[in-house]
mmCIF file of C-alpha atoms in Angstrom:
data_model
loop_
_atom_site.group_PDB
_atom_site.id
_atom_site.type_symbol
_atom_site.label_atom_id
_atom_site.label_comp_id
_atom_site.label_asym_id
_atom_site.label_seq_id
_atom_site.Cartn_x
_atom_site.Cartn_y
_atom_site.Cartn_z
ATOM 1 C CA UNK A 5 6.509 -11.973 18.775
ATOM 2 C CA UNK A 6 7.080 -9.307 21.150
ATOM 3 C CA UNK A 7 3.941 -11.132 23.802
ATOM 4 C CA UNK A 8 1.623 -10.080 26.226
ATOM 5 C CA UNK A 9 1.085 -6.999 28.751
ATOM 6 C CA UNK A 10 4.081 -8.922 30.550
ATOM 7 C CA UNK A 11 6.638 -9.310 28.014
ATOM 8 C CA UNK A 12 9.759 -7.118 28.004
ATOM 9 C CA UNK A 13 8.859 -4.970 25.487
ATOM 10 C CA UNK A 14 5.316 -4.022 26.922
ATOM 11 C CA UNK A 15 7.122 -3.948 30.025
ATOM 12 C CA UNK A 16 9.315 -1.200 29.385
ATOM 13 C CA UNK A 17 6.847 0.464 27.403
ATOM 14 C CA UNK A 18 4.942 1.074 30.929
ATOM 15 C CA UNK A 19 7.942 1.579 33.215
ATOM 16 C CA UNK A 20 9.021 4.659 31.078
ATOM 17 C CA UNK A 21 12.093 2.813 29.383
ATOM 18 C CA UNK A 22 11.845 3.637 25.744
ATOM 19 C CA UNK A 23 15.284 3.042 25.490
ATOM 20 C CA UNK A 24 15.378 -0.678 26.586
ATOM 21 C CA UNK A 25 12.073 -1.499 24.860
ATOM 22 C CA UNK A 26 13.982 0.302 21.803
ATOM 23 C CA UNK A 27 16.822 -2.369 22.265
ATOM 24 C CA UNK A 28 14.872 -5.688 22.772
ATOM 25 C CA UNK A 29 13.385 -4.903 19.343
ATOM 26 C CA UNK A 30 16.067 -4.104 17.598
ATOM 27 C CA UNK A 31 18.077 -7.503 19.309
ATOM 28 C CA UNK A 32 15.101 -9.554 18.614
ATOM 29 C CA UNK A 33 14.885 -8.107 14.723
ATOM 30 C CA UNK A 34 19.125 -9.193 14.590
ATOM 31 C CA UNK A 35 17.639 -12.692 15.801
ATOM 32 C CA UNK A 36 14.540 -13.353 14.192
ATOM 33 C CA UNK A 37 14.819 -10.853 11.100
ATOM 34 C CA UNK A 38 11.165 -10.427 9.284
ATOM 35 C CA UNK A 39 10.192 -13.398 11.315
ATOM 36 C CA UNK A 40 10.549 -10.715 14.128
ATOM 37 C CA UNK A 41 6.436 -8.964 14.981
ATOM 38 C CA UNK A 42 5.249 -6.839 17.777
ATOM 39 C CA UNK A 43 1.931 -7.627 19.164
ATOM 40 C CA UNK A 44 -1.257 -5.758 20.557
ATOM 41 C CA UNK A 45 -3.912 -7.013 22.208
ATOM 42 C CA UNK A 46 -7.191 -5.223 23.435
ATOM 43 C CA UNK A 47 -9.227 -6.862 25.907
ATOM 44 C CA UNK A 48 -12.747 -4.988 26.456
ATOM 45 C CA UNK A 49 -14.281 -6.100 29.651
ATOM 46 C CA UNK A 50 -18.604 -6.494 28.810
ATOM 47 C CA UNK A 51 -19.050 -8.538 31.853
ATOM 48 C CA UNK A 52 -22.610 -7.784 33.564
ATOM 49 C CA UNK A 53 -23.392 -7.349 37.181
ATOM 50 C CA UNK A 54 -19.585 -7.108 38.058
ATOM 51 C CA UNK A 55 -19.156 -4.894 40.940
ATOM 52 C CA UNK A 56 -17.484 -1.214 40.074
ATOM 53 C CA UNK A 57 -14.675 -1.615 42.334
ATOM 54 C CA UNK A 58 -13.700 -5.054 40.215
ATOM 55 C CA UNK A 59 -14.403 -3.498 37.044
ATOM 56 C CA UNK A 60 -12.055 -0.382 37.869
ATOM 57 C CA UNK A 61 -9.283 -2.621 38.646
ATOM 58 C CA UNK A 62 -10.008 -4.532 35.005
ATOM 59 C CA UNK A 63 -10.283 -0.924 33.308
ATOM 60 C CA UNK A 64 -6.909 -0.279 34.709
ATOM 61 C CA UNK A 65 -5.343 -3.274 33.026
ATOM 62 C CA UNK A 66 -6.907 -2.247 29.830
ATOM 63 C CA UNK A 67 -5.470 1.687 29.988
ATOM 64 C CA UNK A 68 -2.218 0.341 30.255
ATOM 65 C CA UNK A 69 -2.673 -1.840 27.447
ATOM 66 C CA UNK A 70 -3.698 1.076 25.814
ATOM 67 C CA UNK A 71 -1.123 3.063 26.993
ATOM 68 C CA UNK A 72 1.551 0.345 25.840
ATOM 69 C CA UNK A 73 -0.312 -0.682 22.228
ATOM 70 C CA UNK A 74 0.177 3.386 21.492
ATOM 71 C CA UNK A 75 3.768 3.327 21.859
ATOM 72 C CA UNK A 76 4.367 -0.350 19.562
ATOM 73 C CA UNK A 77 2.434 1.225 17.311
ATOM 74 C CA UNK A 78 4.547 3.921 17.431
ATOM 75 C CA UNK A 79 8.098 2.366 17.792
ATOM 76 C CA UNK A 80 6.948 -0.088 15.038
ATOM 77 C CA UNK A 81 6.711 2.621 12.074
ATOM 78 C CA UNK A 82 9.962 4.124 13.376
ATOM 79 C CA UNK A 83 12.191 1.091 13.406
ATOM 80 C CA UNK A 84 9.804 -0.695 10.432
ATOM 81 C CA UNK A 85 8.441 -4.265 12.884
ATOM 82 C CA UNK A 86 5.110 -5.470 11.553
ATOM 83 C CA UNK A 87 2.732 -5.346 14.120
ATOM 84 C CA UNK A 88 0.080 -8.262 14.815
ATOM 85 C CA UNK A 89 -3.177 -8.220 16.795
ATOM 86 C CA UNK A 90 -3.007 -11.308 19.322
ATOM 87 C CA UNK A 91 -5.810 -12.590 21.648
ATOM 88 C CA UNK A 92 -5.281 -13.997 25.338
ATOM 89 C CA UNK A 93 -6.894 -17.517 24.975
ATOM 90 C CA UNK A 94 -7.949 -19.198 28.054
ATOM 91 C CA UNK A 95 -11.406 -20.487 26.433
ATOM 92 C CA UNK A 96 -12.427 -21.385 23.149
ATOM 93 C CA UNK A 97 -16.038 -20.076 23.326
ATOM 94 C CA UNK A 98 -17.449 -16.281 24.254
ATOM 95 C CA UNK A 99 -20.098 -18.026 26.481
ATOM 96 C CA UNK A 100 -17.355 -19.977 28.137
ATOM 97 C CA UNK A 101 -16.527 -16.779 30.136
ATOM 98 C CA UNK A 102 -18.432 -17.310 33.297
ATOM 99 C CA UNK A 103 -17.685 -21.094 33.378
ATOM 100 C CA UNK A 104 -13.629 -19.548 33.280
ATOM 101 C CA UNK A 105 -14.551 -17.550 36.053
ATOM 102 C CA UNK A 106 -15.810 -19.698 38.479
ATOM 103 C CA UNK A 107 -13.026 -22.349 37.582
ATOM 104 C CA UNK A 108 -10.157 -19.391 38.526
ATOM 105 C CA UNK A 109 -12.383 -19.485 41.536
ATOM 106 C CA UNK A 110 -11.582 -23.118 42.605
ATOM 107 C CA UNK A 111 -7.743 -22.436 41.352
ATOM 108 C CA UNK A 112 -7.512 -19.559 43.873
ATOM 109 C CA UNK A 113 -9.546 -20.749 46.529
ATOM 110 C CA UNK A 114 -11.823 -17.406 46.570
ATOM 111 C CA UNK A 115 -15.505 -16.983 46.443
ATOM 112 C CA UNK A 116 -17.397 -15.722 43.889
ATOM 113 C CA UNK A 117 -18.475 -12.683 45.620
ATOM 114 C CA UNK A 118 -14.950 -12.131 46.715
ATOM 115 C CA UNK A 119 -14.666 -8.374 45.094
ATOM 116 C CA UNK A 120 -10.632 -8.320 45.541
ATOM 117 C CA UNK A 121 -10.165 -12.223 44.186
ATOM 118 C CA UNK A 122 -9.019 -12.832 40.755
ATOM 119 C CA UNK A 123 -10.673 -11.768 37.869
ATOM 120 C CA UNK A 124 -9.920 -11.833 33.624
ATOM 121 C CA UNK A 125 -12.021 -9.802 31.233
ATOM 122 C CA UNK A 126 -13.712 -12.832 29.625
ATOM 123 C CA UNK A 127 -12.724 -11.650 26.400
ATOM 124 C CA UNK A 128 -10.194 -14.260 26.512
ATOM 125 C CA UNK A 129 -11.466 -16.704 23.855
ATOM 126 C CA UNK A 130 -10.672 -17.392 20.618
ATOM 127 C CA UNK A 131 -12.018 -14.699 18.526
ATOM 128 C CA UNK A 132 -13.040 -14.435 14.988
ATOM 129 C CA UNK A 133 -11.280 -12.341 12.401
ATOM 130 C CA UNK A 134 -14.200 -10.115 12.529
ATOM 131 C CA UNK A 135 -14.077 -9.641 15.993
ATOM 132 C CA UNK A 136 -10.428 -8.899 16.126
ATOM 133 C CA UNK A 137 -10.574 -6.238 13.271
ATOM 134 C CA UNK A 138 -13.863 -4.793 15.023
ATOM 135 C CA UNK A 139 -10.854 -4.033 18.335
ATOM 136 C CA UNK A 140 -8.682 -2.521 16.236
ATOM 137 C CA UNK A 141 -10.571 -0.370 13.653
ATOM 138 C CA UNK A 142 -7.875 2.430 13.074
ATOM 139 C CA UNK A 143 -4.965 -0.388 12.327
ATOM 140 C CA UNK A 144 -6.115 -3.197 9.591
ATOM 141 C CA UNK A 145 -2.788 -4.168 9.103
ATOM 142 C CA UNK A 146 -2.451 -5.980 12.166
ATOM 143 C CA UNK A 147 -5.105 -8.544 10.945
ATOM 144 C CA UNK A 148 -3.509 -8.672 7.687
ATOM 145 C CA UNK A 149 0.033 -9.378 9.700
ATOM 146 C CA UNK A 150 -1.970 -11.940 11.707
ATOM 147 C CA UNK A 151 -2.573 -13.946 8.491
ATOM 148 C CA UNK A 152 0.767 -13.807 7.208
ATOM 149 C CA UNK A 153 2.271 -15.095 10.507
ATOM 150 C CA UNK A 154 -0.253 -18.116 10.097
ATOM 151 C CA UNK A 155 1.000 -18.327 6.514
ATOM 152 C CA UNK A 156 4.239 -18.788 7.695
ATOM 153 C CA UNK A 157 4.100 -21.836 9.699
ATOM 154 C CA UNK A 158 4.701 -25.139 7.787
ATOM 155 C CA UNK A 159 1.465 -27.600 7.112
ATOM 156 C CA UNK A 160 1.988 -31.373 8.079
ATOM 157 C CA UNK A 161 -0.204 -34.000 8.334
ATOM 158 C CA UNK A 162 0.528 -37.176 10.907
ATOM 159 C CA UNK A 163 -1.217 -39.793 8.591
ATOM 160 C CA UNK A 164 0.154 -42.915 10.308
ATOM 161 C CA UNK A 165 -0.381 -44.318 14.393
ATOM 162 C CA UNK A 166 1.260 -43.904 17.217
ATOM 163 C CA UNK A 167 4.953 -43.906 16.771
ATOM 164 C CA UNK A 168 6.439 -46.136 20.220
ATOM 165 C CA UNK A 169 9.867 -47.554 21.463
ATOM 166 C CA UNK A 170 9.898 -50.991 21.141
ATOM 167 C CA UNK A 171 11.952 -52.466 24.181
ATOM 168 C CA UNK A 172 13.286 -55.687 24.532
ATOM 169 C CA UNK A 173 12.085 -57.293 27.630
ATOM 170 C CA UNK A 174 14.961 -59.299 29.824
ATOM 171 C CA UNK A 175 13.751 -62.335 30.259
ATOM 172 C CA UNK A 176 15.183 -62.983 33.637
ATOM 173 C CA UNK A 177 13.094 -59.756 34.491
ATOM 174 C CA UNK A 178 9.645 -61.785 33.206
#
């Protein structure tokens, strides 16, 4: 899929380059074929008591993931990609958010009440389907895409132990 904010395609999308984003889809469809989708990804930031300079700077991410999600919808109808709805996933649980934070904290070195440090939405867990169809009302599809990307990928089961090398030992080594 096409990926995140900072994939190519996105990428292009936001510097103005229609063209280029135009051709990494169509070399990616050559490649891939029906296997081939563009994503989207919406990230609303619902974090209380962050300070309003912080939350502009998170707003700012989201308008130009707005900005780019506009134009692959657009770009998919006219050169017919499916388009899937995908999900940042740094934590598994909603209420894992502040426990994220504080942890990109230690990573960085900053303190919490560091206003410029480092800062994610936390909306970065694994939603539900109901929560991802709730960020993209308008577009239904995308959840229904979703589901037929995870149809796509081949069940397997590992129903024996741990598969090891057996090496013999030298015995001038023992």
């Amino acid at each position: 899929s096409s990926a995140c904010l900072a994939g190519q395609i996105p990428q292009a999308i936001l510097s103005g380059d229609i063209d280029a984003a135009c051709k990494a889809i169509e070399w990616h469809k050559r490649v891939f074929g029906d296997d081939y989708y563009l994503e989207v990804m919406h990230h609303r930031t619902q974090i209380e008591g962050l300070p309003q300079e912080a939350q502009a700077d998170l707003d700012g991410v989201g308008a130009r993931q707005q900005e780019a999600n506009a134009k692959i919808f657009e770009l998919a109808r006219e050169m017919g990609v499916k388009v899937i709805a995908t999900n940042d996933v740094h934590f598994i649980r909603k209420e894992d958010g502040p426990v994220h934070d504080r942890l990109i904290c230690i990573t960085t070195n900053a303190n919490i009440n560091d206003e410029k440090r480092l800062r994610y939405t936390q909306q970065e867990y694994l939603k539900s389907e109901e929560e991802m169809s709730a960020l993209f009302p308008g577009h239904p599809e995308v959840i229904a895409n979703t589901i037929e990307v995870a149809d796509k990928v081949e069940a397997y089961s590992i129903d024996r132990g741990h598969v090891l090398p057996k090496f013999e030992i030298d015995p001038a080594f023992l």
